[in-house]
Each structure stands twice: as structure tokens, then as C-alpha cells.
Coordinates of C-alpha atoms in Angstrom, one line a residue:
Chain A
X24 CA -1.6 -51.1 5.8
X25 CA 2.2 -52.1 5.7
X26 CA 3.1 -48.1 5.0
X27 CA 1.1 -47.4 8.0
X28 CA 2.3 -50.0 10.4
X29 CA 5.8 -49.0 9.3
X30 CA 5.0 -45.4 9.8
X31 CA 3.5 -46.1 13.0
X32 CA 6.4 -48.2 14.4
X33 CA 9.1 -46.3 13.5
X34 CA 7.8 -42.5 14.4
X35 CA 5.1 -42.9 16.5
X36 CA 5.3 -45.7 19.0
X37 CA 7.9 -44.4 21.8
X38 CA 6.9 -41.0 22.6
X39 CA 10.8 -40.0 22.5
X40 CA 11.3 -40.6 19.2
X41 CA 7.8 -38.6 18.0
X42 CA 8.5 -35.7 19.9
X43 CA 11.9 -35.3 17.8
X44 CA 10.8 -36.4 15.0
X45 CA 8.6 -33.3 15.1
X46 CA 11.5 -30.9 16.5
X47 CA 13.9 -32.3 14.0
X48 CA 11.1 -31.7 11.2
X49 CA 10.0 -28.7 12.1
X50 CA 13.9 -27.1 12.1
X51 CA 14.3 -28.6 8.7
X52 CA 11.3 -27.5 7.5
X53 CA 12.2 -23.8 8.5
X54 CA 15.8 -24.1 6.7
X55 CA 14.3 -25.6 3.9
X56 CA 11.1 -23.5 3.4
X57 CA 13.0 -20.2 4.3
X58 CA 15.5 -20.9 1.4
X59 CA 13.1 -21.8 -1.5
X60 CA 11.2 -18.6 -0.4
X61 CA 14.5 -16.6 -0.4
X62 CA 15.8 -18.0 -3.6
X63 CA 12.1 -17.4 -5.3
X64 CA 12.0 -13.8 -3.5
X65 CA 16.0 -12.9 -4.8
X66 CA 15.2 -14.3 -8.3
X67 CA 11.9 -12.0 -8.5
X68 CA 14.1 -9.4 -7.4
X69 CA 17.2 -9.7 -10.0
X70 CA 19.1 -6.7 -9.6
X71 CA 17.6 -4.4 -7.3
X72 CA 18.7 -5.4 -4.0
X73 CA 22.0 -5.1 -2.0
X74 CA 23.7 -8.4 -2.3
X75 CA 23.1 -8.3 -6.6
X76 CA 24.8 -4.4 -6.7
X77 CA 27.5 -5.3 -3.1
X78 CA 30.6 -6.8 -5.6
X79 CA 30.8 -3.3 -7.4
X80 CA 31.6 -1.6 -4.2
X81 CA 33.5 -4.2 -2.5
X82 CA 35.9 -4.3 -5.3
X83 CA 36.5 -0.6 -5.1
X84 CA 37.1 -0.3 -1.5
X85 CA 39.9 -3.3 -1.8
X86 CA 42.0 -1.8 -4.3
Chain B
X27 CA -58.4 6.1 -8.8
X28 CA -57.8 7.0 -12.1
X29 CA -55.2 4.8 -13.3
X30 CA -56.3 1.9 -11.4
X31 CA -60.0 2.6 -13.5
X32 CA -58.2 2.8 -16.5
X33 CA -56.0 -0.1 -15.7
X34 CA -58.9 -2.4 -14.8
X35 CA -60.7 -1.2 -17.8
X36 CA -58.2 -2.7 -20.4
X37 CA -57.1 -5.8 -18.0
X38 CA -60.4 -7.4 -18.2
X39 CA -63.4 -7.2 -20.3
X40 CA -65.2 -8.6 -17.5
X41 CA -64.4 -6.2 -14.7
X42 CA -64.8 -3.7 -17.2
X43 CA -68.7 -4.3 -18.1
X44 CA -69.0 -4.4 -14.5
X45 CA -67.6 -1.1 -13.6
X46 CA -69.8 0.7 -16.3
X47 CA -71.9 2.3 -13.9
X48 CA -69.0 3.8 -12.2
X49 CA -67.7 4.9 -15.6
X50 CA -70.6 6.5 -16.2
X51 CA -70.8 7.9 -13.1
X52 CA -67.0 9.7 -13.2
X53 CA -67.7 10.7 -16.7
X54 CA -66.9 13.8 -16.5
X55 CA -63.6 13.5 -14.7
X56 CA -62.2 10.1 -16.3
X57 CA -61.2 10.0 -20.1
X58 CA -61.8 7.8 -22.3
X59 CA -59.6 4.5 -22.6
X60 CA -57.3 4.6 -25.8
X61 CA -54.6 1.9 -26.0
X62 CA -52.3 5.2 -25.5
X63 CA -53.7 5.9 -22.4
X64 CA -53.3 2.4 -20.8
X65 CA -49.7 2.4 -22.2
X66 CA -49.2 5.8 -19.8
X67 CA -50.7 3.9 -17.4
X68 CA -49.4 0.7 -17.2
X69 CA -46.9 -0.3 -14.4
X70 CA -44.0 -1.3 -16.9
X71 CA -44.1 2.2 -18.0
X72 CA -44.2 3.3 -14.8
X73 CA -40.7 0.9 -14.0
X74 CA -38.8 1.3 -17.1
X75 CA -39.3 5.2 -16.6
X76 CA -37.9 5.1 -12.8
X77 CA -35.3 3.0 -13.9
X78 CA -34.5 5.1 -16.9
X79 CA -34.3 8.0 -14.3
X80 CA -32.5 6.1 -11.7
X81 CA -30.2 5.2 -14.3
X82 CA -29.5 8.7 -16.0
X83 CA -28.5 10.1 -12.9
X84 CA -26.1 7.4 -11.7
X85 CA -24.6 7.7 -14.7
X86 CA -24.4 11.4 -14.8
X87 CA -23.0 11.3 -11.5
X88 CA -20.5 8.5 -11.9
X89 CA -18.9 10.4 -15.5
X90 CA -19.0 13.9 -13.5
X91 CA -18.8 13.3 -9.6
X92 CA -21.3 15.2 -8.7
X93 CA -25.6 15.6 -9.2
X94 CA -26.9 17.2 -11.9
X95 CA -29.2 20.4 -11.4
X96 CA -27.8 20.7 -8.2
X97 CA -24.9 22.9 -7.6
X98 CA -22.1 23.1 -5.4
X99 CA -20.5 25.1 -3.1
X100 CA -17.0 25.2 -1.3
X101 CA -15.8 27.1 0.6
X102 CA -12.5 26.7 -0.8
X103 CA -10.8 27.0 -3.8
X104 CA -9.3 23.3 -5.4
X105 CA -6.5 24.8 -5.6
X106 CA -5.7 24.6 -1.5
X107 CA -6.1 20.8 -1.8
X108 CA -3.0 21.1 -3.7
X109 CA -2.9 18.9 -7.5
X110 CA -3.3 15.2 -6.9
X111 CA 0.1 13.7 -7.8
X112 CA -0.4 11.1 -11.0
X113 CA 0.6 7.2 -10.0
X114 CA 4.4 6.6 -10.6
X115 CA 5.6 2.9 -11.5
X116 CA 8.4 2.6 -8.9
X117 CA 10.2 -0.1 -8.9
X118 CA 9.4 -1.5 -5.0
X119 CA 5.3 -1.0 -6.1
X120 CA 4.4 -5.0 -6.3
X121 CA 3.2 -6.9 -3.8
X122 CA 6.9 -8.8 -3.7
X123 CA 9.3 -6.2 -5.3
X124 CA 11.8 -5.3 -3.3
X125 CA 13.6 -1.3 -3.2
X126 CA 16.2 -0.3 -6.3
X127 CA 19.4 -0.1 -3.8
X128 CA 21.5 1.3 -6.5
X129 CA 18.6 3.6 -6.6
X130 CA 18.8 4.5 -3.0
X131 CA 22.4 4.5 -3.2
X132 CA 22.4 7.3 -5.4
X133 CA 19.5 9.2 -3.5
X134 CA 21.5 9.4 -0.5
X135 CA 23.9 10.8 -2.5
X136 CA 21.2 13.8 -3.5
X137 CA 20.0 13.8 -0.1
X138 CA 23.7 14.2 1.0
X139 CA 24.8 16.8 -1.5
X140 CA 21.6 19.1 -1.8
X141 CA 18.6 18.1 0.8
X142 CA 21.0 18.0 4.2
X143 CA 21.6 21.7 3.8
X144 CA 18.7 22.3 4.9
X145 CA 16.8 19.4 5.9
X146 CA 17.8 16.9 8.9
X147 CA 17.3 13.3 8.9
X148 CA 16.8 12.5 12.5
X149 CA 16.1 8.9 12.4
X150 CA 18.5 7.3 10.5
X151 CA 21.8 6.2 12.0
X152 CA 24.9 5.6 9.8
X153 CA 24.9 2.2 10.9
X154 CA 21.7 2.0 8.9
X155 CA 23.1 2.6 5.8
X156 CA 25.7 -0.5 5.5
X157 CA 24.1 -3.5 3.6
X158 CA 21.7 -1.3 2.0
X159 CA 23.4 1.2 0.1
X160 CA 27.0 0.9 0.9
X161 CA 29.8 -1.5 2.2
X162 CA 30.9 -0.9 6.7
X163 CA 34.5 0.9 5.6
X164 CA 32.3 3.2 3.4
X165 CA 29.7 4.3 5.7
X166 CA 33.1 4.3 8.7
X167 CA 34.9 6.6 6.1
X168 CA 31.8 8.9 5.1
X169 CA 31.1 9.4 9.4
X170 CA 34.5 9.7 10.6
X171 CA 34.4 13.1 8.2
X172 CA 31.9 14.5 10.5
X173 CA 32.3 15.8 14.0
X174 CA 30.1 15.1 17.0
X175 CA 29.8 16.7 20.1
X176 CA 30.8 14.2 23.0
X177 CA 30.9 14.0 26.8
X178 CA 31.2 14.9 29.2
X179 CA 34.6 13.9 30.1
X180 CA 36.6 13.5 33.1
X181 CA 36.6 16.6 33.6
X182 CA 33.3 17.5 32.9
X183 CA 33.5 19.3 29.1
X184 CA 31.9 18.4 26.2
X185 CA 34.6 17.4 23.0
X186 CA 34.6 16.8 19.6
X187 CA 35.3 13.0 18.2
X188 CA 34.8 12.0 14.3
X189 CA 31.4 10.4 13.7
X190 CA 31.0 6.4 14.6
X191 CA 28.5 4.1 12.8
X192 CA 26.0 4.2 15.9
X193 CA 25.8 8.2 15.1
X194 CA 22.7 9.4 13.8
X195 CA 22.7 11.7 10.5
X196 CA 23.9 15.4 11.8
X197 CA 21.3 18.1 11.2
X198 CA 21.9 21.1 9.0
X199 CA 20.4 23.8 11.8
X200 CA 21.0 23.3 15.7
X201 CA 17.3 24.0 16.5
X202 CA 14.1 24.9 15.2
X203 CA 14.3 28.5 15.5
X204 CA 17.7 28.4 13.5
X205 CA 15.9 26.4 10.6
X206 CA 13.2 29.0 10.4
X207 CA 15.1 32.1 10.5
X208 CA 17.8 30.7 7.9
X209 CA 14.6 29.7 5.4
X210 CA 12.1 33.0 5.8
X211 CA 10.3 31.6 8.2
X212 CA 9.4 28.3 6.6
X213 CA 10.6 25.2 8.7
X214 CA 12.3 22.6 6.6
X215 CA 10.8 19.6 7.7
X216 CA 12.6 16.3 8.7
X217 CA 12.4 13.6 5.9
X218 CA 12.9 10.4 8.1
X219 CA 8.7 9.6 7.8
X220 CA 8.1 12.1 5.1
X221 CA 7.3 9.5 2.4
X222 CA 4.7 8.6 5.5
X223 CA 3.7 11.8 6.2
X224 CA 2.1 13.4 3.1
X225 CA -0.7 12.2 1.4
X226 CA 0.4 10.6 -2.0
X227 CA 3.6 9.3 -0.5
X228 CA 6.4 8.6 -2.2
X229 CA 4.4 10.1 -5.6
X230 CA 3.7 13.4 -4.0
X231 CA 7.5 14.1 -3.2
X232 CA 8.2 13.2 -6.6
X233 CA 5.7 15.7 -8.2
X234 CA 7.0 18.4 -5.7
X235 CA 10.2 18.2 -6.8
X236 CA 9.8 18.3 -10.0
X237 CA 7.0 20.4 -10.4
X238 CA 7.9 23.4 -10.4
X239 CA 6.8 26.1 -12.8
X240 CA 5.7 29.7 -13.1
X241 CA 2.2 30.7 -11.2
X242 CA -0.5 31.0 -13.7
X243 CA -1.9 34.4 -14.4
X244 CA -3.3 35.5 -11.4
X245 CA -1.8 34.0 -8.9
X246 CA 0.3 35.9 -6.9
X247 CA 3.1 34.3 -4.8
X248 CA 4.7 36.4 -2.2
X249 CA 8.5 37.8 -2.2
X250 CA 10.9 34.4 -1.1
X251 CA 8.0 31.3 -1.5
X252 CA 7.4 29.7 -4.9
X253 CA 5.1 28.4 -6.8
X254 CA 4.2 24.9 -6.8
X255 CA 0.8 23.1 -7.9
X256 CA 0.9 20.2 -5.9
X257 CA 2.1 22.2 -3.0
X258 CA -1.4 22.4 -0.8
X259 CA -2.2 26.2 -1.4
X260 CA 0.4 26.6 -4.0
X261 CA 3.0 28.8 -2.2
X262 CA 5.7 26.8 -1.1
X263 CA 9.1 28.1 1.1
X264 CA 10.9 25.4 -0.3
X265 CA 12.4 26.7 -3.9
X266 CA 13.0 24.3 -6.7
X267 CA 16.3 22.8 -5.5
X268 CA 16.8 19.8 -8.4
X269 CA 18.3 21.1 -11.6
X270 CA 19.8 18.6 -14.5
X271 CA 23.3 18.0 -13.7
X272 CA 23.5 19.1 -10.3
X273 CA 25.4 15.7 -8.9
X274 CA 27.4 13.7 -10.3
X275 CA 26.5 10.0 -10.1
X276 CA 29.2 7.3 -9.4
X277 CA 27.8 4.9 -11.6
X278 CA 27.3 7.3 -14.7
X279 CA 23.8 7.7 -14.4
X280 CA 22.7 10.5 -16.3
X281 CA 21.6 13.0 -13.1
X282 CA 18.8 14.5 -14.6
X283 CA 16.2 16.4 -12.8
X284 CA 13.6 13.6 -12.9
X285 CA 16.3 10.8 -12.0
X286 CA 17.7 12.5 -9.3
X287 CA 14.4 13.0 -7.6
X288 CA 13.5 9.5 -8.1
X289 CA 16.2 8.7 -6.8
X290 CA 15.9 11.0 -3.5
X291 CA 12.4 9.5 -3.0
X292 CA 13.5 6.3 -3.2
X293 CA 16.3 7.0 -0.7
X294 CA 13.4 8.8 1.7
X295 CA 11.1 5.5 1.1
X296 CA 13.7 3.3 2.5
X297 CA 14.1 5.9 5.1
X298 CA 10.2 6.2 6.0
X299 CA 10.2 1.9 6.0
X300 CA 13.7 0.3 6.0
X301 CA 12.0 -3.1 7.1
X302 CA 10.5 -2.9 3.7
X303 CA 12.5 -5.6 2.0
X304 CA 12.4 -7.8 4.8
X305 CA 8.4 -7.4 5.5
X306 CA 7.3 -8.5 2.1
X307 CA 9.4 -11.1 2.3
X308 CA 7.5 -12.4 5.6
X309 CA 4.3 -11.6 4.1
X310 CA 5.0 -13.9 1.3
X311 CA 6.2 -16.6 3.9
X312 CA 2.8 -15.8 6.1
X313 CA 0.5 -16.1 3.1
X314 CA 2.1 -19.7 1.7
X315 CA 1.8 -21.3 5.5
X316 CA -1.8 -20.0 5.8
X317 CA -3.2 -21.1 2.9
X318 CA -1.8 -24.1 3.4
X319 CA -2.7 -24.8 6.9
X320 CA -6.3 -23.2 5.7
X321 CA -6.8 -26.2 2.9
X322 CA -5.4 -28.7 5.4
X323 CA -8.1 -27.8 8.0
X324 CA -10.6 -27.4 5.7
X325 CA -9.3 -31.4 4.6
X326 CA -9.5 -32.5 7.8
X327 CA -12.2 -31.3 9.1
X328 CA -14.4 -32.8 6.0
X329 CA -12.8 -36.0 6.8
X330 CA -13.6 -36.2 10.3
X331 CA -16.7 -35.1 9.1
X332 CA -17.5 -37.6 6.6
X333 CA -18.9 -40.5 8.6
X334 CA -21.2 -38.4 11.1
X335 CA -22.6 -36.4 7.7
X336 CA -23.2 -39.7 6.1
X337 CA -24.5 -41.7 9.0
X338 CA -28.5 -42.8 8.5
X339 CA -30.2 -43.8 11.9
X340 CA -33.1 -46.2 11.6
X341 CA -35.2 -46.3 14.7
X342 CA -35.6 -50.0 15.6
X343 CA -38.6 -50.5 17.5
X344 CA -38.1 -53.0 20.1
X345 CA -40.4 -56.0 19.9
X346 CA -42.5 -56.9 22.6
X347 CA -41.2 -60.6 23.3
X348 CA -44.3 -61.2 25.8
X349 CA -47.2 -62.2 23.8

């Protein structure tokens, strides 16, 4: 009951603050969500792709 | 009439006394009843057999692809199907694998130093290249080396200008015709989709190029095509191109035959589906936020659900207050 009432007052009651709540979460959520996937998706991936193989080639082309 | 006599005859004692008459009367064209003749006639014979049939030539037909005692007939020979390529383990096969870019960085290398003399690469752009396979002053360095055909310019004549990143890869033959006449006729054709365009993708191209051997005994291959099994037909314009040592890798690779045309087909992959990478990235994304949403719905809905699914409803009659 007191979780509820709490969550209720502080997110829901004025309309203002529920509609950003929901912008602000949802731009968080797609920062957040798009990084664990990326950091999953480059640890699957050791190796193969650009960035892991990029410092070889970097190098060369400063010196 | 027969069986179902001879069936009825062993079922029941009973029917049978009563169908002695008509026994007697078929006596010359019904036989006797033997245990052995209601075993021929009984309807789990009759089932298992059918199924024992049924089941022989499914089986036949699964191990040798085709019907037995009925032959076949083409019209063709196998041979113009060209041999099915075997299934390669490359390294972007999994559902979430991405490309080998030090692979396609060396199989633009191949392409660059043995495919491009004769084969163009219409759809990729230099600009393509950087963050994939090499670094912006790279790619810069490897178009500026090329000329391009420009203009008109103020005067209204075409000029030559080194090659830019938004170039796209020059072709080895100005038109068609030129390609044809400089390969015997044959038309060298463009590799951008070609890991697309063949059936067997990026396995096929791999076979091709490495598959090269002598025709078998007879077989005969005109003057200036070659011999190839997984070529549809087998005669092929294209000669074997890849030999062991031909280039010589960057990063020490040993360039054998085999590596450099896995290699190559990797490089044409990315070239056939450069969004590659990137897609199965998204698909991993898509999947996770539909199955969620998908058990979330399914949550809800059950709990909206609950109290309508779980409501009784008693019919009260009302009571007649008058009396």
C-alpha cells in the first residue's frame, strides 16, 4: 500500500511529471539496453570485427 | 464373401452353426476353415501387411530419393545442375556472428590484385570500405591512385581528377562488349550481389574457385573454357585464377589457394550484404523486446482476466413479498 501511494504520488499524479517520466525512461532505457546488447554482441564477436583489428592499422598509418 | 464367411466362422461358434446351411451350400467354392486360413484372413494381417508395405517403401524412398520399381527419366544429365557445393563453416554463419574483417581485409586485397582485371565491382564505393576493412587516409591513399573521368567543365570537356572516397570501384572493361571480346566471349560478371546471385552463396564461390581439376574421361571441354564440376554444365570461361602464393598478405597469412578464396568470398559476402553486422545486431535487439513485451501481454492479460474467469453468478430469484 505505502509503495504504491508513494509510487502514485510521486510519478503519476500531475500529468507533467508522468509524461516525462516516460520520455526520460524511455531515452535511458535505449542508452542502456543498446549498450548491454552492444557489449554482449562485441564480446560474442572477440576478434572478428573492425574496431578489435582498427589499432593495427591506425598505428601504421601514424608512423 | 469369402473372408467375411471364414471370418465369421472362427469369431463365433454361434454364428457359425447358424451359417451351416450356407456353408453347405458354397461348398464347393469356400474352403475349409484351418486356423491358417483365418490367420490370412484376419484384419490385423491385413494391417500389419499394409503397414509393412507402407513402411518399406517410405523407407526405400527416404535412403534412395526416389520409388522403387519405378524408373526415372531426365531429360538432362546431373551434370548440368552443376555439383552441389558441401556446407563451409564460415565464420559470420551463426545467428549472431558477425564477418572476419581481417578476413575481408585481405579479400579485398585478392579481389584488388587478381579479380578486378577482369571483373567490376559496380556497387561498392570507396567510401564503403573505411571502418570495415581499412582506416579513411588508407582508403584516400588507395583512390587518389586511380583516375576518374570528370566534367564537364567550364568549358565543356571532360578531365581527369584522382579518385575521391564517394567514387565507386573503377571497372576493368569500359562496356560489355569490351568484357566479352577480351574473355572469348564469356562476360565476367559483376560480383557486387554475386554471393546473392548464385545458388549456394557464399559456398558455391568457394567451391568454384577452388575446384578446379581435369574433365573426367569423356568429357570434352572446348578450346579457351575450363573445366569445373560445380560450374552448371561444367565448362566454364572463367580459368582457374587462384594459385598458392599468388598475393602476398600484409599480416603474414599464409596465401594459400583455399585462404585466399575464403578470403575473396568473404570480401564478396560483405559486398552482397554490408548491413550484415549491423542487421543481426537489430535482430538480436528485436527478438529480446518482443519476447519480452510478448510474456508481459500474455501477464497482463491473465490478470485482467482473472476475476471475470473466476467470477460464479448465482441467479437470485426474487421473492414475491405480496402473499
Amino acid at each position: 500500500m505505502a509503495f504504491s501511494t508513494t509510487l502514485y504520488n510521486t510519478f503519476f499524479r500531475r500529468n507533467s511529471v508522468f509524461v516525462s517520466t516516460i520520455f526520460v525512461g524511455a531515452f535511458t532505457f535505449g542508452i542502456g539496453f543498446d549498450t548491454a546488447v552492444t557489449s554482449f554482441y562485441d564480446k560474442w564477436n572477440k576478434g572478428k570485427q573492425w574496431k578489435d583489428i582498427r589499432h593495427k592499422y591506425v598505428e601504421a598509418a601514424e608512423e | 464373401m469369402l473372408s467375411r464367411q471364414a471370418l465369421r466362422k472362427a469369431a463365433s461358434p454361434l454364428l457359425r452353426q447358424k451359417s451351416i446351411p450356407l456353408a453347405v451350400r458354397n461348398a464347393s467354392t469356400s474352403s475349409s476353415s484351418t486356423a491358417f486360413q483365418s490367420f490370412l484372413n484376419s484384419r490385423l494381417t491385413l494391417a500389419s501387411v499394409s503397414l509393412l508395405t507402407a513402411g518399406s517403401v517410405a523407407w526405400y524412398t527416404h535412403l534412395y530419393g526416389s520409388l522403387p520399381f519405378l524408373a526415372e527419366v531426365h531429360a538432362s544429365h546431373a551434370s548440368d545442375e552443376g555439383l552441389h557445393p558441401p556446407k563451409y563453416p564460415w565464420p559470420q554463419d551463426g545467428l549472431l556472428d558477425t564477418f572476419d574483417h581481417a578476413s575481408i581485409r585481405r579479400g579485398y586485397q585478392v579481389y584488388r590484385e587478381v579479380c578486378a582485371a577482369c571483373h567490376s565491382l559496380d556497387r561498392i564505393a570507396w567510401r564503403n570500405l573505411v571502418g570495415v576493412s581499412h582506416t579513411v587516409d588508407e582508403i584516400k591513399a588507395m583512390a587518389e591512385e586511380i583516375e576518374y573521368t570528370d566534367g564537364p567543365n567550364d568549358e565543356g570537356e571532360m578531365f581527369q581528377r584522382p579518385g575521391k572516397l564517394a567514387d565507386y570501384m573503377p571497372a576493368p572493361y569500359p562496356n560489355e562488349e569490351a568484357a566479352r571480346a577480351g574473355n572469348a566471349g564469356a562476360l565476367p560478371p559483376d560480383l557486387s550481389l554475386i554471393v546473392k546471385a548464385r545458388h549456394g552463396g557464399a559456398d558455391y564461390i568457394f567451391s568454384l574457385l577452388t575446384g578446379y581439376v581435369d574433365p573426367p574421361a569423356g568429357v570434352e571441354i572446348r578450346d579457351g573454357m575450363n573445366y569445373n564440376p560445380f560450374f552448371p554444365g561444367g565448362a566454364i570461361g572463367m580459368a582457374r585464377v587462384l594459385f598458392d602464393g599468388l598475393v602476398e598478405y600484409e599480416d603474414g597469412t599464409p596465401a594459400t589457394t583455399s585462404q585466399m578464396a575464403k578470403d575473396v568470398v568473404t570480401f564478396l559476402h560483405w559486398a552482397a550484404e554490408p548491413e550484415h553486422d549491423e542487421r543481426k545486431k537489430s535482430g538480436l535487439k528485436a527478438v529480446i523486446l518482443l519476447s519480452a513485451m510478448t510474456v508481459i501481454s500474455l501477464y497482463v492479460k491473465r490478470f485482467k482476466w482473472t476475476p471475470i474467469k473466476n467470477r460464479k453468478i448465482f441467479y437470485d430469484p426474487p421473492v414475491d413479498k405480496t402473499h
